[in-house]
PDB file of C-alpha atoms in Angstrom:
ATOM      1  CA  MET A   1     149.818 100.427 209.202  1.00 49.00           C
ATOM      2  CA  SER A   2     149.240 101.291 212.295  1.00 52.00           C
ATOM      3  CA  ASP A   3     151.169 100.048 215.942  1.00 50.00           C
ATOM      4  CA  GLU A   4     147.257  98.568 216.471  1.00 52.00           C
ATOM      5  CA  GLU A   5     146.853  96.735 212.755  1.00 48.00           C
ATOM      6  CA  MET A   6     150.371  95.219 213.597  1.00 49.00           C
ATOM      7  CA  MET A   7     150.436  92.214 215.605  1.00 51.00           C
ATOM      8  CA  GLU A   8     153.256  89.381 215.528  1.00 56.00           C
ATOM      9  CA  GLY A   9     153.623  87.307 212.440  1.00 59.00           C
ATOM     10  CA  GLY A  10     151.189  89.006 210.465  1.00 72.00           C
ATOM     11  CA  VAL A  11     148.625  91.807 209.982  1.00 78.00           C
ATOM     12  CA  GLN A  12     145.556  92.081 212.221  1.00 86.00           C
ATOM     13  CA  LYS A  13     142.202  92.855 210.269  1.00 91.00           C
ATOM     14  CA  LYS A  14     138.454  93.505 211.046  1.00 94.00           C
ATOM     15  CA  PHE A  15     135.974  90.932 210.418  1.00 94.00           C
ATOM     16  CA  CYS A  16     132.065  91.458 210.807  1.00 95.00           C
ATOM     17  CA  TYR A  17     130.418  88.215 210.456  1.00 96.00           C
ATOM     18  CA  ILE A  18     126.282  89.509 210.390  1.00 97.00           C
ATOM     19  CA  ASN A  19     124.342  86.953 211.012  1.00 96.00           C
ATOM     20  CA  ARG A  20     121.026  86.724 209.202  1.00 97.00           C
ATOM     21  CA  LYS A  21     119.494  83.737 208.964  1.00 95.00           C
ATOM     22  CA  ALA A  22     117.496  81.640 212.367  1.00 94.00           C
ATOM     23  CA  PRO A  23     119.478  79.076 214.139  1.00 93.00           C
ATOM     24  CA  TYR A  24     117.933  75.750 212.240  1.00 91.00           C
ATOM     25  CA  GLY A  25     116.779  74.720 208.926  1.00 88.00           C
ATOM     26  CA  THR A  26     119.966  75.754 206.909  1.00 89.00           C
ATOM     27  CA  ILE A  27     123.648  75.320 207.831  1.00 90.00           C
ATOM     28  CA  TYR A  28     123.997  79.128 207.669  1.00 93.00           C
ATOM     29  CA  ALA A  29     124.114  79.610 211.660  1.00 92.00           C
ATOM     30  CA  LEU A  30     126.422  76.787 212.505  1.00 90.00           C
ATOM     31  CA  GLU A  31     128.774  77.856 209.305  1.00 92.00           C
ATOM     32  CA  SER A  32     129.242  81.366 210.751  1.00 92.00           C
ATOM     33  CA  LEU A  33     130.260  80.304 213.909  1.00 91.00           C
ATOM     34  CA  GLU A  34     132.452  77.454 212.500  1.00 92.00           C
ATOM     35  CA  VAL A  35     134.139  80.359 210.448  1.00 92.00           C
ATOM     36  CA  VAL A  36     134.251  83.146 213.391  1.00 92.00           C
ATOM     37  CA  LEU A  37     135.636  80.273 215.736  1.00 90.00           C
ATOM     38  CA  ILE A  38     138.843  80.291 212.779  1.00 89.00           C
ATOM     39  CA  GLY A  39     138.721  83.857 212.607  1.00 85.00           C
ATOM     40  CA  ALA A  40     139.772  84.348 216.175  1.00 85.00           C
ATOM     41  CA  ALA A  41     141.904  81.351 216.257  1.00 87.00           C
ATOM     42  CA  PHE A  42     144.089  83.606 213.735  1.00 86.00           C
ATOM     43  CA  GLU A  43     143.927  86.505 216.354  1.00 85.00           C
ATOM     44  CA  GLN A  44     141.876  88.443 214.018  1.00 89.00           C
ATOM     45  CA  ASP A  45     139.675  91.498 214.994  1.00 92.00           C
ATOM     46  CA  VAL A  46     136.735  89.799 214.840  1.00 93.00           C
ATOM     47  CA  SER A  47     132.511  91.427 215.725  1.00 95.00           C
ATOM     48  CA  LEU A  48     129.362  89.299 215.057  1.00 96.00           C
ATOM     49  CA  ILE A  49     125.934  91.222 214.611  1.00 98.00           C
ATOM     50  CA  PHE A  50     122.720  89.539 214.756  1.00 97.00           C
ATOM     51  CA  MET A  51     120.213  91.252 213.002  1.00 97.00           C
ATOM     52  CA  ASP A  52     116.714  89.713 211.253  1.00 97.00           C
ATOM     53  CA  ASP A  53     116.207  86.283 212.276  1.00 97.00           C
ATOM     54  CA  GLY A  54     119.727  85.796 213.197  1.00 96.00           C
ATOM     55  CA  VAL A  55     118.311  87.164 216.610  1.00 97.00           C
ATOM     56  CA  PHE A  56     116.879  83.720 217.075  1.00 96.00           C
ATOM     57  CA  GLN A  57     120.628  82.115 217.271  1.00 95.00           C
ATOM     58  CA  ILE A  58     121.240  83.935 220.108  1.00 96.00           C
ATOM     59  CA  THR A  59     117.549  83.030 222.302  1.00 96.00           C
ATOM     60  CA  LYS A  60     117.816  81.532 225.391  1.00 95.00           C
ATOM     61  CA  GLY A  61     115.914  78.309 225.947  1.00 91.00           C
ATOM     62  CA  GLN A  62     116.468  76.576 222.478  1.00 92.00           C
ATOM     63  CA  ASP A  63     114.532  73.685 222.747  1.00 89.00           C
ATOM     64  CA  THR A  64     116.226  70.967 219.333  1.00 90.00           C
ATOM     65  CA  ALA A  65     114.543  67.717 220.242  1.00 87.00           C
ATOM     66  CA  GLY A  66     111.588  68.194 217.955  1.00 89.00           C
ATOM     67  CA  ILE A  67     113.931  68.568 215.277  1.00 89.00           C
ATOM     68  CA  GLY A  68     116.079  66.000 215.405  1.00 85.00           C
ATOM     69  CA  MET A  69     119.120  68.180 215.463  1.00 86.00           C
ATOM     70  CA  LYS A  70     122.331  69.376 218.043  1.00 87.00           C
ATOM     71  CA  ASN A  71     121.657  72.532 220.310  1.00 89.00           C
ATOM     72  CA  PHE A  72     124.545  74.320 219.664  1.00 88.00           C
ATOM     73  CA  SER A  73     123.123  77.343 221.066  1.00 90.00           C
ATOM     74  CA  PRO A  74     125.402  76.917 223.945  1.00 90.00           C
ATOM     75  CA  THR A  75     128.760  78.173 221.636  1.00 90.00           C
ATOM     76  CA  TYR A  76     127.904  81.160 221.822  1.00 93.00           C
ATOM     77  CA  ARG A  77     128.340  81.614 225.637  1.00 92.00           C
ATOM     78  CA  ALA A  78     131.944  80.052 224.502  1.00 90.00           C
ATOM     79  CA  LEU A  79     133.028  82.947 222.645  1.00 91.00           C
ATOM     80  CA  GLU A  80     134.386  84.904 225.253  1.00 90.00           C
ATOM     81  CA  MET A  81     137.104  82.166 226.069  1.00 90.00           C
ATOM     82  CA  TYR A  82     138.024  82.782 222.105  1.00 89.00           C
ATOM     83  CA  ASP A  83     138.349  86.598 222.635  1.00 90.00           C
ATOM     84  CA  VAL A  84     135.395  86.792 220.640  1.00 92.00           C
ATOM     85  CA  GLU A  85     133.736  89.675 222.662  1.00 93.00           C
ATOM     86  CA  LYS A  86     131.866  92.144 220.025  1.00 96.00           C
ATOM     87  CA  LEU A  87     128.445  91.073 220.086  1.00 97.00           C
ATOM     88  CA  TYR A  88     125.804  93.235 218.450  1.00 98.00           C
ATOM     89  CA  VAL A  89     122.372  93.104 218.122  1.00 98.00           C
ATOM     90  CA  SER A  90     119.992  94.801 215.932  1.00 98.00           C
ATOM     91  CA  GLU A  91     117.186  96.683 217.937  1.00 98.00           C
ATOM     92  CA  GLU A  92     115.271  96.973 215.415  1.00 98.00           C
ATOM     93  CA  SER A  93     115.332  93.144 214.809  1.00 98.00           C
ATOM     94  CA  LEU A  94     115.079  92.754 218.674  1.00 98.00           C
ATOM     95  CA  ALA A  95     111.587  94.859 218.619  1.00 98.00           C
ATOM     96  CA  GLU A  96     109.685  92.997 214.992  1.00 98.00           C
ATOM     97  CA  ARG A  97     110.257  90.052 216.977  1.00 98.00           C
ATOM     98  CA  GLY A  98     109.185  90.852 220.157  1.00 98.00           C
ATOM     99  CA  LEU A  99     112.522  90.271 221.921  1.00 97.00           C
ATOM    100  CA  THR A 100     114.794  92.306 223.949  1.00 96.00           C
ATOM    101  CA  ALA A 101     118.338  91.819 224.847  1.00 95.00           C
ATOM    102  CA  ASP A 102     117.100  89.644 228.670  1.00 96.00           C
ATOM    103  CA  ASP A 103     115.552  87.072 225.940  1.00 97.00           C
ATOM    104  CA  LEU A 104     118.935  86.408 225.174  1.00 97.00           C
ATOM    105  CA  LEU A 105     122.012  83.956 226.273  1.00 95.00           C
ATOM    106  CA  VAL A 106     124.959  86.030 225.790  1.00 94.00           C
ATOM    107  CA  ASP A 107     125.697  89.810 226.927  1.00 94.00           C
ATOM    108  CA  VAL A 108     125.481  92.206 223.572  1.00 96.00           C
ATOM    109  CA  GLU A 109     125.396  95.109 222.682  1.00 97.00           C
ATOM    110  CA  VAL A 110     122.028  96.604 221.423  1.00 98.00           C
ATOM    111  CA  LEU A 111     123.062  99.105 218.007  1.00 98.00           C
ATOM    112  CA  ASN A 112     119.944 100.429 215.677  1.00 98.00           C
ATOM    113  CA  ALA A 113     120.225 100.800 211.733  1.00 97.00           C
ATOM    114  CA  GLU A 114     122.836 103.949 211.491  1.00 98.00           C
ATOM    115  CA  GLN A 115     125.002 102.628 214.635  1.00 98.00           C
ATOM    116  CA  ILE A 116     125.582  99.016 212.429  1.00 98.00           C
ATOM    117  CA  ARG A 117     126.066 100.464 209.709  1.00 98.00           C
ATOM    118  CA  ASP A 118     128.542 102.836 211.172  1.00 97.00           C
ATOM    119  CA  LEU A 119     130.527  99.763 212.170  1.00 97.00           C
ATOM    120  CA  MET A 120     130.018  98.066 209.160  1.00 97.00           C
ATOM    121  CA  GLU A 121     131.967 101.052 207.495  1.00 97.00           C
ATOM    122  CA  GLN A 122     135.176 100.132 210.106  1.00 96.00           C
ATOM    123  CA  GLN A 123     135.467  96.886 209.372  1.00 96.00           C
ATOM    124  CA  ASP A 124     138.287  95.900 206.771  1.00 95.00           C
ATOM    125  CA  VAL A 125     136.382  92.117 205.957  1.00 94.00           C
ATOM    126  CA  ILE A 126     132.251  91.479 206.100  1.00 96.00           C
ATOM    127  CA  LEU A 127     130.842  88.165 205.559  1.00 95.00           C
ATOM    128  CA  SER A 128     127.252  87.877 205.737  1.00 95.00           C
ATOM    129  CA  PHE A 129     125.551  84.403 206.411  1.00 94.00           C
TER     130      PHE A 129
END
């Protein structure tokens, strides 16, 4: 076990959360966000990947008034306060939806499919929502 893996009081693992669902209409996006915050609270190495319709979770200008749900998208801006700074977005998913990184409300690193695969291979735990 390397020094990097060891931390005071326990072992730090690399957790990767993959968000594939639209932000509303199911509980997946909100549940993912809650699990990410829990992982960060336990000082794990957390990465988030947004792909497929999951890219809509972090788009600017979300208005949920018409569907009667709370807009939780501002919470993504608070992730940095929890040391969750590794946010990635699928280049292909953005392009397929006519979006660019400028349409997103948080800073992300845009990765192609091969880069996402490489990132996933480096993780200890992968959870898909």
